[in-house]
């Protein structure tokens, strides 16, 4: 029974990814796409967590952490890029 | 190594020391040191005369590459000795002549004598080698050194042209000959000429026999300037005159004659051999003499004359080969042709060498070789005139000089070709005496022209650069010796019959034991058809010479466009242009085109291999069931991939690529590969960031924000690649030949390596070597990127190519 709930949750999350993907493709502006990507990242975290429950393993917990970090860094980097045109600024004294 | 081997190698060894002699002993002309060697060798080779006279050939072998049956075997019989004496004898005279001809101050004598000695050694190697491969090595050495000698004055355009032409043509023939030798080896299983001759009758029906013959003949014809390959010889006249005298009259051009004579015993049983050798020879004789008349340059006349005389010798060798079809010596009337060939070979070397040296003297003393500027030199240069007169009359075949004797015998040989009832000679054989007779008339005309246009007539000092006077005595010694030989052989022809000629004949036409050829050359042999032919030659030749200006216009009938030289030049240009066009047609410089070729080849090769080997097997048993997650993830991946293809902007494509990468990471999760998933996520993030970096730095102007252009070919190829890879993956998955070794790792990773993470144990323990090298790859990539960014020494200029 529990497995069915998990599978159902995965499907819902997958659909949510697909919908976000639509926004990534369509998204009229760049920030739309970035937010959609961030959402996909978070959804992926959820999927990985559920899958690791389904597979009865703890091997993927690191993946969850990593995804969280990457989604954060990626979104921040994108945002900075959109705002300033560069991701890493040069030292000012140079 | 016997003394005989050292004799062949001696010129090469001396060639090493020549530059030092030239550099450190400036006071003495380098030629004097060089002169010692051919004289010594000539005397050394004279000692072999008793051996060959008694029919005891000398064989000495030194192992070179015994495992391939290639050994430096020296074989001295009558034919080799005759050539060796010619090479060393005329070599000595030419070196002596060159000492006076080439200036010590102005010319690079070191180069000259190194090349000349290389050539001499190579030529000795050609005529004395019994092993075909060694012979070929020396053969190429003669081509190479001849190339160097023709281009001796390399700052002249024409010298380089002539050198290139002779190189291309003779090396073409050389390669053909190598192929022929290899076919001979395949048939007989030996490289030794003597052994091949012994087996020869058994291989005549072998399928390789005819190709081998044609290839060897191609080599011989190109080297000996036979029709249509003679065109390099007139252009080789840009060489210094001693070189022309040595290489292009007496020795190198006779290498082809030597090969034909040497291999007559192998091929003569085939009618094709007789037809080809005799036919090409007689036509070359006619064509060369016909064209010699129209030349205005003295050396060109001599070049065409050499071509025609070589044709004469070649045709005689062809007719002489008929002897192999008769078993009894008494009734064999064709041996006289071989006798004439050898006799004329000697005679030609003497008078042609003298004539070339004479032309060199005229050139040296007047500054021109143009027959239209010369004239009336008889009073100024009496000795040179005498040399020219004797040489030319001998060449024309006038008694009492040696040319007369060989020409008479030549007519005899040609007349006997008519009587031959083998191989259709009864229908076409009549052409031989007719062509021979016509060619003799033209020979007569150009011989007279050579002497009388140069030495008689009006003296035109205003057209000459220098004030002509008689040459220094040193320059005259060599031609005087040669014309003395012309006269001596002319008056006493039989001094050479049994010492040189008979052993050489015996080498070309092998006999049974205790048989000897009857060689008796005499001036008067009664009122024979040959004599009437000679009288006709003289009479008609004189008349035609007198009315030369009247009929000379027939040479204009042969249009310039149809000459063989035009054909050669045009052929080279066409060849170059065609290959250039061909290369440019597919080497477009665009990577996209090369990728199309690569992938198209990939698809075609793999699909056809799969089809021909019947390798397509698709077996769905044993596959895992497909779950719903895999389905959704695949769908997402496919959609993202299509987005990459059809994206309108690059940014969309990059993000969609990122989606593909993250979905792949999810697949790794589902297929239980946590390490892969971790790595994939990080790497995908980094590479998407890098892509964005690249995207941002694209130049503004060329930003193509429009979609990828559609091309049908690209679509077909990409679909093809996808299908091929899919089919191969399915087939490979369907045919498992053996069990996986994964079980071992499962069991051993903790027990043997002490780790529970199997992937990591494999990476650092079981197969740590790969990991090390991949660390190296990453290190190189990092250093490379750092270097590319930091090292910008200069602005890039154009493309790499």
mmCIF file of C-alpha atoms in Angstrom, chain A residues 7 10-11 14-15 17-18 21 24-25 30 33-34 37 40 44 47-48 51-52 54-55 59-60 62-64 66-67 70 73-74 78 81 84-86, chain B residues 628-629 632-633 635-636 639-640 643 649 651-652 655-656 659 662-663 666 668-675 677-679 681-683 685 688 692 695-696:
data_model
loop_
_atom_site.group_PDB
_atom_site.id
_atom_site.type_symbol
_atom_site.label_atom_id
_atom_site.label_comp_id
_atom_site.label_asym_id
_atom_site.label_seq_id
_atom_site.Cartn_x
_atom_site.Cartn_y
_atom_site.Cartn_z
ATOM 1 C CA UNK A 7 4.626 5.537 -6.895
ATOM 2 C CA UNK A 10 6.582 10.013 -8.047
ATOM 3 C CA UNK A 11 4.146 10.310 -10.898
ATOM 4 C CA UNK A 14 7.193 13.782 -12.656
ATOM 5 C CA UNK A 15 4.160 15.552 -14.015
ATOM 6 C CA UNK A 17 8.653 18.364 -13.776
ATOM 7 C CA UNK A 18 7.006 18.061 -17.167
ATOM 8 C CA UNK A 21 9.760 21.840 -18.483
ATOM 9 C CA UNK A 24 11.516 26.191 -19.424
ATOM 10 C CA UNK A 25 10.812 25.772 -23.116
ATOM 11 C CA UNK A 30 14.728 34.322 -18.966
ATOM 12 C CA UNK A 33 13.042 29.690 -17.240
ATOM 13 C CA UNK A 34 15.397 30.021 -14.318
ATOM 14 C CA UNK A 37 14.703 25.107 -13.604
ATOM 15 C CA UNK A 40 12.705 21.114 -11.527
ATOM 16 C CA UNK A 44 14.192 16.091 -8.587
ATOM 17 C CA UNK A 47 11.886 12.142 -6.723
ATOM 18 C CA UNK A 48 15.287 10.973 -5.574
ATOM 19 C CA UNK A 51 12.971 6.488 -5.210
ATOM 20 C CA UNK A 52 15.465 5.765 -2.496
ATOM 21 C CA UNK A 54 11.190 2.583 -2.968
ATOM 22 C CA UNK A 55 14.555 0.952 -3.468
ATOM 23 C CA UNK A 59 22.830 5.434 -0.894
ATOM 24 C CA UNK A 60 21.103 8.349 -2.541
ATOM 25 C CA UNK A 62 24.033 12.431 -0.747
ATOM 26 C CA UNK A 63 22.436 12.976 -4.101
ATOM 27 C CA UNK A 64 19.640 14.859 -2.404
ATOM 28 C CA UNK A 66 24.053 17.698 -3.723
ATOM 29 C CA UNK A 67 21.004 18.522 -5.767
ATOM 30 C CA UNK A 70 23.585 22.675 -7.032
ATOM 31 C CA UNK A 73 24.296 27.665 -6.746
ATOM 32 C CA UNK A 74 22.925 27.366 -10.238
ATOM 33 C CA UNK A 78 22.060 32.520 -13.315
ATOM 34 C CA UNK A 81 24.513 36.575 -14.721
ATOM 35 C CA UNK A 84 25.426 41.918 -14.007
ATOM 36 C CA UNK A 85 26.379 40.016 -17.168
ATOM 37 C CA UNK A 86 29.157 38.100 -15.383
ATOM 38 C CA UNK B 628 6.614 3.721 -15.206
ATOM 39 C CA UNK B 629 9.510 5.911 -13.985
ATOM 40 C CA UNK B 632 8.400 9.133 -17.926
ATOM 41 C CA UNK B 633 12.099 9.893 -17.672
ATOM 42 C CA UNK B 635 9.885 10.834 -22.423
ATOM 43 C CA UNK B 636 11.376 13.857 -20.666
ATOM 44 C CA UNK B 639 11.438 16.008 -25.364
ATOM 45 C CA UNK B 640 14.508 17.836 -24.056
ATOM 46 C CA UNK B 643 14.084 21.027 -27.791
ATOM 47 C CA UNK B 649 17.996 30.533 -29.346
ATOM 48 C CA UNK B 651 20.241 29.712 -24.465
ATOM 49 C CA UNK B 652 17.233 27.442 -24.807
ATOM 50 C CA UNK B 655 19.193 24.757 -20.836
ATOM 51 C CA UNK B 656 17.560 21.854 -22.616
ATOM 52 C CA UNK B 659 17.712 19.010 -18.660
ATOM 53 C CA UNK B 662 19.855 15.999 -15.084
ATOM 54 C CA UNK B 663 17.425 13.433 -16.408
ATOM 55 C CA UNK B 666 17.835 10.569 -12.452
ATOM 56 C CA UNK B 668 21.369 6.721 -12.594
ATOM 57 C CA UNK B 669 19.328 7.028 -9.470
ATOM 58 C CA UNK B 670 16.704 4.636 -10.746
ATOM 59 C CA UNK B 671 19.270 2.165 -11.990
ATOM 60 C CA UNK B 672 20.944 2.248 -8.589
ATOM 61 C CA UNK B 673 24.189 4.011 -9.363
ATOM 62 C CA UNK B 674 24.564 6.614 -6.618
ATOM 63 C CA UNK B 675 28.190 7.492 -7.399
ATOM 64 C CA UNK B 677 24.393 10.151 -10.142
ATOM 65 C CA UNK B 678 26.457 12.372 -7.858
ATOM 66 C CA UNK B 679 29.167 12.893 -10.367
ATOM 67 C CA UNK B 681 24.918 16.141 -11.341
ATOM 68 C CA UNK B 682 28.034 18.089 -10.503
ATOM 69 C CA UNK B 683 29.563 17.696 -13.919
ATOM 70 C CA UNK B 685 26.130 21.815 -13.606
ATOM 71 C CA UNK B 688 26.146 24.013 -18.338
ATOM 72 C CA UNK B 692 26.792 29.691 -20.732
ATOM 73 C CA UNK B 695 27.498 31.674 -25.163
ATOM 74 C CA UNK B 696 28.069 34.989 -23.498
#
